[in-house]
């Protein structure tokens, strides 16, 4: 379950990065549809955080330690929303670039989360 | 490009500066949390590497703050720190390659920041370009 969510968040984040990167090349700021995309990615990250905490509560352990695991889950949850708020104050193509960069950062966090959990059991 | 903000300082966080401050913010959070965790839990394993990571964290946090603050003094301070950061990345990067045995564990700046997609070596260069351009547009 957790591994499936990790893959889902990573793929959604890369799609969001491509979409906002496209807006950047078209010289466009982030628009309503982009924010809906960010919301979808954020909901997935929230589901991942909840699932991760439930699995810890059930006695499962993250390979590299609980503290690092929870810290990365929280970081993954806040990355895209923070970038989204920054793009609200920067109504130019550079706001789109900021969200695209944030989505790439989230994808990298997901790769690290995969390693930290040490999981293969989908 | 030089419209003053509410407290009368020239804004640095606009246009490409927004992307820059975001990346510096991400590196700050990453480096600060990493070095706090490592120094708190396993400092004895690689004291040099963890101390260097902590230095990197302080530099990132300071640059993020100065970019947000804006103004000419902050711009100069950020410029100095970006130069220091570049020197740090190049020194530590070369050091980790020349003498890997001194580093039982990686630092933020190991191998020129390869573990962070080379962002640590690209960021100060971009930062210096942006900060220099900000001055030109402010004077124009």
PDB file of C-alpha atoms in Angstrom:
ATOM      1  CA  UNK A   1       0.000   0.000   0.000  1.00  0.00           C
ATOM      2  CA  UNK A   2       2.685   2.475   1.034  1.00  0.00           C
ATOM      3  CA  UNK A   3       4.910   1.544  -1.905  1.00  0.00           C
ATOM      4  CA  UNK A   4       2.012   1.943  -4.323  1.00  0.00           C
ATOM      5  CA  UNK A   5       1.308   5.402  -2.911  1.00  0.00           C
ATOM      6  CA  UNK A   6       4.978   6.331  -3.140  1.00  0.00           C
ATOM      7  CA  UNK A   7       4.990   5.459  -6.839  1.00  0.00           C
ATOM      8  CA  UNK A   8       1.685   7.297  -7.361  1.00  0.00           C
ATOM      9  CA  UNK A   9       2.940  10.493  -5.675  1.00  0.00           C
ATOM     10  CA  UNK A  10       6.202  10.385  -7.646  1.00  0.00           C
ATOM     11  CA  UNK A  11       4.422   9.939 -10.997  1.00  0.00           C
ATOM     12  CA  UNK A  12       1.839  12.642 -10.172  1.00  0.00           C
ATOM     13  CA  UNK A  13       4.645  14.999  -9.095  1.00  0.00           C
ATOM     14  CA  UNK A  14       6.549  14.459 -12.351  1.00  0.00           C
ATOM     15  CA  UNK A  15       3.364  15.083 -14.343  1.00  0.00           C
ATOM     16  CA  UNK A  16       2.791  18.299 -12.398  1.00  0.00           C
ATOM     17  CA  UNK A  17       6.418  19.327 -13.031  1.00  0.00           C
ATOM     18  CA  UNK A  18       5.990  18.747 -16.766  1.00  0.00           C
ATOM     19  CA  UNK A  19       2.690  20.644 -16.822  1.00  0.00           C
ATOM     20  CA  UNK A  20       4.013  23.679 -14.947  1.00  0.00           C
ATOM     21  CA  UNK A  21       7.254  23.508 -16.915  1.00  0.00           C
ATOM     22  CA  UNK A  22       5.125  23.716 -20.060  1.00  0.00           C
ATOM     23  CA  UNK A  23       3.359  26.797 -18.640  1.00  0.00           C
ATOM     24  CA  UNK A  24       6.798  28.301 -18.012  1.00  0.00           C
ATOM     25  CA  UNK A  25       7.857  27.763 -21.632  1.00  0.00           C
ATOM     26  CA  UNK A  26       4.569  29.330 -22.770  1.00  0.00           C
ATOM     27  CA  UNK A  27       5.307  32.382 -20.584  1.00  0.00           C
ATOM     28  CA  UNK A  28       2.234  31.761 -18.413  1.00  0.00           C
ATOM     29  CA  UNK A  29       1.699  32.049 -14.647  1.00  0.00           C
ATOM     30  CA  UNK A  30       0.031  29.230 -12.691  1.00  0.00           C
ATOM     31  CA  UNK A  31      -3.730  29.127 -13.256  1.00  0.00           C
ATOM     32  CA  UNK A  32      -6.735  27.495 -11.578  1.00  0.00           C
ATOM     33  CA  UNK A  33      -6.159  24.175 -13.317  1.00  0.00           C
ATOM     34  CA  UNK A  34      -2.593  24.078 -12.093  1.00  0.00           C
ATOM     35  CA  UNK A  35      -3.799  24.625  -8.542  1.00  0.00           C
ATOM     36  CA  UNK A  36      -6.236  21.733  -8.926  1.00  0.00           C
ATOM     37  CA  UNK A  37      -3.276  19.612 -10.053  1.00  0.00           C
ATOM     38  CA  UNK A  38      -1.287  20.746  -7.004  1.00  0.00           C
ATOM     39  CA  UNK A  39      -4.275  19.850  -4.788  1.00  0.00           C
ATOM     40  CA  UNK A  40      -4.396  16.334  -6.268  1.00  0.00           C
ATOM     41  CA  UNK A  41      -0.672  15.821  -5.637  1.00  0.00           C
ATOM     42  CA  UNK A  42      -1.025  17.195  -2.099  1.00  0.00           C
ATOM     43  CA  UNK A  43      -3.975  14.891  -1.304  1.00  0.00           C
ATOM     44  CA  UNK A  44      -1.887  11.923  -2.483  1.00  0.00           C
ATOM     45  CA  UNK A  45       1.009  13.081  -0.262  1.00  0.00           C
ATOM     46  CA  UNK A  46      -1.411  13.430   2.677  1.00  0.00           C
ATOM     47  CA  UNK A  47      -2.717   9.896   2.061  1.00  0.00           C
ATOM     48  CA  UNK A  48       0.886   8.723   2.041  1.00  0.00           C
ATOM     49  CA  UNK A  49       1.593  10.460   5.368  1.00  0.00           C
ATOM     50  CA  UNK A  50      -1.490   8.885   6.989  1.00  0.00           C
ATOM     51  CA  UNK A  51      -0.697   5.450   5.572  1.00  0.00           C
ATOM     52  CA  UNK A  52       2.909   5.726   6.743  1.00  0.00           C
ATOM     53  CA  UNK A  53       1.872   6.650  10.288  1.00  0.00           C
ATOM     54  CA  UNK A  54      -0.718   3.841  10.376  1.00  0.00           C
ATOM     55  CA  UNK A  55       1.924   1.333   9.304  1.00  0.00           C
ATOM     56  CA  UNK A  56       4.282   2.587  12.005  1.00  0.00           C
ATOM     57  CA  UNK A  57       1.453   2.346  14.562  1.00  0.00           C
ATOM     58  CA  UNK A  58       0.856  -1.260  13.532  1.00  0.00           C
ATOM     59  CA  UNK A  59       4.425  -2.044  14.517  1.00  0.00           C
ATOM     60  CA  UNK A  60       6.122  -1.998  11.136  1.00  0.00           C
ATOM     61  CA  UNK A  61       9.472  -0.232  11.014  1.00  0.00           C
ATOM     62  CA  UNK A  62      11.161   1.986   8.453  1.00  0.00           C
ATOM     63  CA  UNK A  63      14.554   0.633   7.387  1.00  0.00           C
ATOM     64  CA  UNK A  64      16.459   3.847   8.125  1.00  0.00           C
ATOM     65  CA  UNK A  65      14.580   4.842  11.269  1.00  0.00           C
ATOM     66  CA  UNK A  66      11.250   6.336  12.281  1.00  0.00           C
ATOM     67  CA  UNK A  67      12.433   9.949  12.741  1.00  0.00           C
ATOM     68  CA  UNK A  68      13.875  10.226   9.215  1.00  0.00           C
ATOM     69  CA  UNK A  69      10.840   8.501   7.718  1.00  0.00           C
ATOM     70  CA  UNK A  70       8.316  10.857   9.366  1.00  0.00           C
ATOM     71  CA  UNK A  71      10.477  13.925   8.572  1.00  0.00           C
ATOM     72  CA  UNK A  72      10.513  13.002   4.872  1.00  0.00           C
ATOM     73  CA  UNK A  73       6.758  12.309   4.883  1.00  0.00           C
ATOM     74  CA  UNK A  74       6.123  15.775   6.348  1.00  0.00           C
ATOM     75  CA  UNK A  75       8.556  17.379   3.893  1.00  0.00           C
ATOM     76  CA  UNK A  76       6.776  15.625   1.008  1.00  0.00           C
ATOM     77  CA  UNK A  77       3.411  16.930   2.238  1.00  0.00           C
ATOM     78  CA  UNK A  78       4.479  20.590   2.417  1.00  0.00           C
ATOM     79  CA  UNK A  79       6.717  20.889  -0.652  1.00  0.00           C
ATOM     80  CA  UNK A  80       4.071  21.484  -3.330  1.00  0.00           C
ATOM     81  CA  UNK A  81       1.674  23.657  -1.225  1.00  0.00           C
ATOM     82  CA  UNK A  82       4.522  26.014  -0.257  1.00  0.00           C
ATOM     83  CA  UNK A  83       5.634  26.295  -3.895  1.00  0.00           C
ATOM     84  CA  UNK A  84       1.985  26.917  -4.816  1.00  0.00           C
ATOM     85  CA  UNK A  85       1.666  29.810  -2.366  1.00  0.00           C
ATOM     86  CA  UNK A  86       4.906  31.298  -3.682  1.00  0.00           C
ATOM     87  CA  UNK A  87       3.504  31.133  -7.233  1.00  0.00           C
ATOM     88  CA  UNK A  88       0.466  33.115  -5.992  1.00  0.00           C
ATOM     89  CA  UNK A  89       2.739  36.024  -5.091  1.00  0.00           C
ATOM     90  CA  UNK A  90       4.739  35.722  -8.325  1.00  0.00           C
ATOM     91  CA  UNK A  91       2.196  36.057 -11.126  1.00  0.00           C
ATOM     92  CA  UNK A  92       4.620  35.442 -13.971  1.00  0.00           C
ATOM     93  CA  UNK A  93       6.238  32.476 -15.718  1.00  0.00           C
ATOM     94  CA  UNK A  94       8.669  32.281 -12.788  1.00  0.00           C
ATOM     95  CA  UNK A  95       5.818  31.289 -10.485  1.00  0.00           C
ATOM     96  CA  UNK A  96       5.218  28.311 -12.782  1.00  0.00           C
ATOM     97  CA  UNK A  97       8.940  27.510 -12.709  1.00  0.00           C
ATOM     98  CA  UNK A  98       8.867  27.529  -8.896  1.00  0.00           C
ATOM     99  CA  UNK A  99       6.015  25.010  -8.786  1.00  0.00           C
ATOM    100  CA  UNK A 100       7.744  22.848 -11.419  1.00  0.00           C
ATOM    101  CA  UNK A 101      10.929  22.869  -9.317  1.00  0.00           C
ATOM    102  CA  UNK A 102       8.907  22.021  -6.207  1.00  0.00           C
ATOM    103  CA  UNK A 103       7.308  19.062  -7.978  1.00  0.00           C
ATOM    104  CA  UNK A 104      10.743  17.770  -9.028  1.00  0.00           C
ATOM    105  CA  UNK A 105      11.907  18.110  -5.418  1.00  0.00           C
ATOM    106  CA  UNK A 106       8.859  16.078  -4.333  1.00  0.00           C
ATOM    107  CA  UNK A 107       9.702  13.324  -6.851  1.00  0.00           C
ATOM    108  CA  UNK A 108      13.237  13.169  -5.425  1.00  0.00           C
ATOM    109  CA  UNK A 109      11.815  12.991  -1.885  1.00  0.00           C
ATOM    110  CA  UNK A 110       9.680  10.027  -2.992  1.00  0.00           C
ATOM    111  CA  UNK A 111      12.744   8.174  -4.276  1.00  0.00           C
ATOM    112  CA  UNK A 112      14.413   8.778  -0.902  1.00  0.00           C
ATOM    113  CA  UNK A 113      11.225   7.676   0.926  1.00  0.00           C
ATOM    114  CA  UNK A 114      11.288   4.425  -1.033  1.00  0.00           C
ATOM    115  CA  UNK A 115      14.853   3.795   0.170  1.00  0.00           C
ATOM    116  CA  UNK A 116      14.111   4.887   3.752  1.00  0.00           C
ATOM    117  CA  UNK A 117      11.166   2.526   4.086  1.00  0.00           C
ATOM    118  CA  UNK A 118      13.212  -0.204   2.422  1.00  0.00           C
ATOM    119  CA  UNK A 119      10.059  -1.562   0.883  1.00  0.00           C
ATOM    120  CA  UNK A 120       9.266  -3.978  -1.911  1.00  0.00           C
ATOM    121  CA  UNK A 121       5.954  -5.366  -0.643  1.00  0.00           C
ATOM    122  CA  UNK A 122       3.332  -3.474  -2.642  1.00  0.00           C
TER     123      UNK A 122
ATOM    124  CA  UNK B   1      12.709  45.483 -11.256  1.00  0.00           C
ATOM    125  CA  UNK B   2      13.469  47.747  -8.305  1.00  0.00           C
ATOM    126  CA  UNK B   3      10.090  48.590  -6.856  1.00  0.00           C
ATOM    127  CA  UNK B   4      10.512  49.027  -3.112  1.00  0.00           C
ATOM    128  CA  UNK B   5       8.524  46.801  -0.785  1.00  0.00           C
ATOM    129  CA  UNK B   6       6.511  47.863   2.257  1.00  0.00           C
ATOM    130  CA  UNK B   7       9.595  48.789   4.263  1.00  0.00           C
ATOM    131  CA  UNK B   8      11.271  50.635   1.405  1.00  0.00           C
ATOM    132  CA  UNK B   9      13.844  48.010   0.433  1.00  0.00           C
ATOM    133  CA  UNK B  10      14.388  46.927  -3.162  1.00  0.00           C
ATOM    134  CA  UNK B  11      12.803  43.505  -3.602  1.00  0.00           C
ATOM    135  CA  UNK B  12      15.066  40.623  -4.517  1.00  0.00           C
ATOM    136  CA  UNK B  13      12.314  37.991  -4.539  1.00  0.00           C
ATOM    137  CA  UNK B  14      10.636  38.575  -7.870  1.00  0.00           C
ATOM    138  CA  UNK B  15      10.814  36.951 -11.269  1.00  0.00           C
ATOM    139  CA  UNK B  16      13.709  34.468 -11.348  1.00  0.00           C
ATOM    140  CA  UNK B  17      14.482  35.531  -7.770  1.00  0.00           C
ATOM    141  CA  UNK B  18      11.357  33.649  -6.653  1.00  0.00           C
ATOM    142  CA  UNK B  19      12.681  30.385  -8.088  1.00  0.00           C
ATOM    143  CA  UNK B  20      16.080  31.095  -6.545  1.00  0.00           C
ATOM    144  CA  UNK B  21      14.751  31.741  -3.043  1.00  0.00           C
ATOM    145  CA  UNK B  22      12.616  28.589  -3.300  1.00  0.00           C
ATOM    146  CA  UNK B  23      15.625  26.429  -4.138  1.00  0.00           C
ATOM    147  CA  UNK B  24      17.658  28.080  -1.370  1.00  0.00           C
ATOM    148  CA  UNK B  25      14.754  27.468   1.014  1.00  0.00           C
ATOM    149  CA  UNK B  26      14.610  23.785   0.066  1.00  0.00           C
ATOM    150  CA  UNK B  27      18.381  23.414   0.491  1.00  0.00           C
ATOM    151  CA  UNK B  28      18.182  25.192   3.864  1.00  0.00           C
ATOM    152  CA  UNK B  29      15.505  22.873   5.200  1.00  0.00           C
ATOM    153  CA  UNK B  30      17.329  19.826   3.806  1.00  0.00           C
ATOM    154  CA  UNK B  31      20.765  20.769   5.121  1.00  0.00           C
ATOM    155  CA  UNK B  32      19.563  22.030   8.521  1.00  0.00           C
ATOM    156  CA  UNK B  33      17.450  18.966   9.286  1.00  0.00           C
ATOM    157  CA  UNK B  34      20.122  16.625   8.004  1.00  0.00           C
ATOM    158  CA  UNK B  35      22.946  18.129  10.044  1.00  0.00           C
ATOM    159  CA  UNK B  36      20.832  18.502  13.207  1.00  0.00           C
ATOM    160  CA  UNK B  37      19.840  14.840  12.979  1.00  0.00           C
ATOM    161  CA  UNK B  38      23.338  13.577  12.225  1.00  0.00           C
ATOM    162  CA  UNK B  39      25.066  15.685  14.876  1.00  0.00           C
ATOM    163  CA  UNK B  40      22.451  14.717  17.471  1.00  0.00           C
ATOM    164  CA  UNK B  41      22.547  10.972  16.804  1.00  0.00           C
ATOM    165  CA  UNK B  42      25.872   9.886  15.319  1.00  0.00           C
ATOM    166  CA  UNK B  43      28.332  12.772  15.534  1.00  0.00           C
ATOM    167  CA  UNK B  44      31.286  10.532  16.423  1.00  0.00           C
ATOM    168  CA  UNK B  45      31.015   8.540  13.223  1.00  0.00           C
ATOM    169  CA  UNK B  46      32.070  11.370  10.911  1.00  0.00           C
ATOM    170  CA  UNK B  47      32.606  14.617  12.847  1.00  0.00           C
ATOM    171  CA  UNK B  48      34.273  16.443   9.943  1.00  0.00           C
ATOM    172  CA  UNK B  49      31.540  15.607   7.430  1.00  0.00           C
ATOM    173  CA  UNK B  50      28.727  16.539   9.806  1.00  0.00           C
ATOM    174  CA  UNK B  51      30.383  19.797  10.849  1.00  0.00           C
ATOM    175  CA  UNK B  52      30.802  20.782   7.195  1.00  0.00           C
ATOM    176  CA  UNK B  53      27.142  19.947   6.560  1.00  0.00           C
ATOM    177  CA  UNK B  54      26.188  22.214   9.467  1.00  0.00           C
ATOM    178  CA  UNK B  55      28.279  25.047   7.994  1.00  0.00           C
ATOM    179  CA  UNK B  56      26.537  24.548   4.646  1.00  0.00           C
ATOM    180  CA  UNK B  57      23.176  24.648   6.432  1.00  0.00           C
ATOM    181  CA  UNK B  58      23.974  27.978   8.102  1.00  0.00           C
ATOM    182  CA  UNK B  59      25.100  29.485   4.784  1.00  0.00           C
ATOM    183  CA  UNK B  60      21.903  28.359   3.021  1.00  0.00           C
ATOM    184  CA  UNK B  61      19.660  29.630   5.792  1.00  0.00           C
ATOM    185  CA  UNK B  62      21.427  33.012   5.842  1.00  0.00           C
ATOM    186  CA  UNK B  63      21.180  33.474   2.053  1.00  0.00           C
ATOM    187  CA  UNK B  64      17.477  32.532   2.122  1.00  0.00           C
ATOM    188  CA  UNK B  65      16.899  35.144   4.829  1.00  0.00           C
ATOM    189  CA  UNK B  66      18.800  37.924   3.030  1.00  0.00           C
ATOM    190  CA  UNK B  67      16.967  37.219  -0.254  1.00  0.00           C
ATOM    191  CA  UNK B  68      13.623  37.491   1.525  1.00  0.00           C
ATOM    192  CA  UNK B  69      14.660  40.640   3.371  1.00  0.00           C
ATOM    193  CA  UNK B  70      15.761  42.506   0.271  1.00  0.00           C
ATOM    194  CA  UNK B  71      17.574  45.826   0.050  1.00  0.00           C
ATOM    195  CA  UNK B  72      21.084  46.794  -0.967  1.00  0.00           C
ATOM    196  CA  UNK B  73      22.859  45.649   2.219  1.00  0.00           C
ATOM    197  CA  UNK B  74      21.140  42.264   2.062  1.00  0.00           C
ATOM    198  CA  UNK B  75      22.012  42.007  -1.626  1.00  0.00           C
ATOM    199  CA  UNK B  76      25.703  42.551  -0.895  1.00  0.00           C
ATOM    200  CA  UNK B  77      25.650  40.148   2.049  1.00  0.00           C
ATOM    201  CA  UNK B  78      23.957  37.513  -0.105  1.00  0.00           C
ATOM    202  CA  UNK B  79      26.521  38.076  -2.858  1.00  0.00           C
ATOM    203  CA  UNK B  80      29.400  37.501  -0.409  1.00  0.00           C
ATOM    204  CA  UNK B  81      27.704  34.356   0.922  1.00  0.00           C
ATOM    205  CA  UNK B  82      27.074  32.974  -2.562  1.00  0.00           C
ATOM    206  CA  UNK B  83      30.784  33.432  -3.314  1.00  0.00           C
ATOM    207  CA  UNK B  84      31.679  31.729  -0.013  1.00  0.00           C
ATOM    208  CA  UNK B  85      29.216  28.957  -0.844  1.00  0.00           C
ATOM    209  CA  UNK B  86      30.782  28.425  -4.266  1.00  0.00           C
ATOM    210  CA  UNK B  87      34.266  28.282  -2.732  1.00  0.00           C
ATOM    211  CA  UNK B  88      32.938  25.868  -0.094  1.00  0.00           C
ATOM    212  CA  UNK B  89      31.326  23.540  -2.633  1.00  0.00           C
ATOM    213  CA  UNK B  90      34.434  23.475  -4.811  1.00  0.00           C
ATOM    214  CA  UNK B  91      36.785  22.967  -1.840  1.00  0.00           C
ATOM    215  CA  UNK B  92      34.738  20.276  -0.113  1.00  0.00           C
ATOM    216  CA  UNK B  93      33.896  18.624  -3.461  1.00  0.00           C
ATOM    217  CA  UNK B  94      37.583  18.382  -4.402  1.00  0.00           C
ATOM    218  CA  UNK B  95      38.510  17.343  -0.851  1.00  0.00           C
ATOM    219  CA  UNK B  96      36.028  14.451  -0.825  1.00  0.00           C
ATOM    220  CA  UNK B  97      37.377  13.225  -4.152  1.00  0.00           C
ATOM    221  CA  UNK B  98      41.060  13.609  -3.221  1.00  0.00           C
ATOM    222  CA  UNK B  99      40.828  12.098   0.268  1.00  0.00           C
ATOM    223  CA  UNK B 100      37.684   9.955   0.640  1.00  0.00           C
ATOM    224  CA  UNK B 101      39.066   8.342   3.827  1.00  0.00           C
ATOM    225  CA  UNK B 102      38.562  11.626   5.721  1.00  0.00           C
ATOM    226  CA  UNK B 103      34.826  11.273   5.098  1.00  0.00           C
ATOM    227  CA  UNK B 104      33.237   8.076   6.480  1.00  0.00           C
ATOM    228  CA  UNK B 105      29.875   9.614   5.593  1.00  0.00           C
ATOM    229  CA  UNK B 106      28.851  12.142   2.942  1.00  0.00           C
ATOM    230  CA  UNK B 107      28.366  15.881   3.473  1.00  0.00           C
ATOM    231  CA  UNK B 108      25.889  18.090   1.656  1.00  0.00           C
ATOM    232  CA  UNK B 109      28.768  19.290  -0.512  1.00  0.00           C
ATOM    233  CA  UNK B 110      30.409  15.905  -1.198  1.00  0.00           C
ATOM    234  CA  UNK B 111      31.308  15.297  -4.844  1.00  0.00           C
ATOM    235  CA  UNK B 112      30.186  18.859  -5.690  1.00  0.00           C
ATOM    236  CA  UNK B 113      26.683  18.095  -4.408  1.00  0.00           C
ATOM    237  CA  UNK B 114      26.030  15.117  -6.691  1.00  0.00           C
ATOM    238  CA  UNK B 115      23.675  13.648  -4.073  1.00  0.00           C
ATOM    239  CA  UNK B 116      21.544  16.791  -4.459  1.00  0.00           C
ATOM    240  CA  UNK B 117      21.428  16.709  -8.291  1.00  0.00           C
ATOM    241  CA  UNK B 118      24.439  19.091  -8.436  1.00  0.00           C
ATOM    242  CA  UNK B 119      22.150  21.871  -7.191  1.00  0.00           C
ATOM    243  CA  UNK B 120      24.763  22.951  -4.579  1.00  0.00           C
ATOM    244  CA  UNK B 121      27.273  23.851  -7.314  1.00  0.00           C
ATOM    245  CA  UNK B 122      24.737  25.387  -9.734  1.00  0.00           C
ATOM    246  CA  UNK B 123      22.870  27.454  -7.126  1.00  0.00           C
ATOM    247  CA  UNK B 124      25.659  29.880  -6.113  1.00  0.00           C
ATOM    248  CA  UNK B 125      26.530  30.576  -9.768  1.00  0.00           C
ATOM    249  CA  UNK B 126      22.887  31.354 -10.570  1.00  0.00           C
ATOM    250  CA  UNK B 127      22.633  33.376  -7.361  1.00  0.00           C
ATOM    251  CA  UNK B 128      25.649  35.538  -8.203  1.00  0.00           C
ATOM    252  CA  UNK B 129      24.327  36.205 -11.729  1.00  0.00           C
ATOM    253  CA  UNK B 130      20.900  37.154 -10.360  1.00  0.00           C
ATOM    254  CA  UNK B 131      22.231  39.384  -7.578  1.00  0.00           C
ATOM    255  CA  UNK B 132      24.551  41.246  -9.946  1.00  0.00           C
ATOM    256  CA  UNK B 133      21.723  41.770 -12.416  1.00  0.00           C
ATOM    257  CA  UNK B 134      19.489  43.063  -9.604  1.00  0.00           C
ATOM    258  CA  UNK B 135      21.973  45.839  -8.917  1.00  0.00           C
ATOM    259  CA  UNK B 136      22.166  46.873 -12.568  1.00  0.00           C
ATOM    260  CA  UNK B 137      18.406  47.082 -12.904  1.00  0.00           C
ATOM    261  CA  UNK B 138      18.177  48.929  -9.583  1.00  0.00           C
ATOM    262  CA  UNK B 139      20.563  51.588 -10.824  1.00  0.00           C
ATOM    263  CA  UNK B 140      18.963  51.896 -14.255  1.00  0.00           C
TER     264      UNK B 140
END
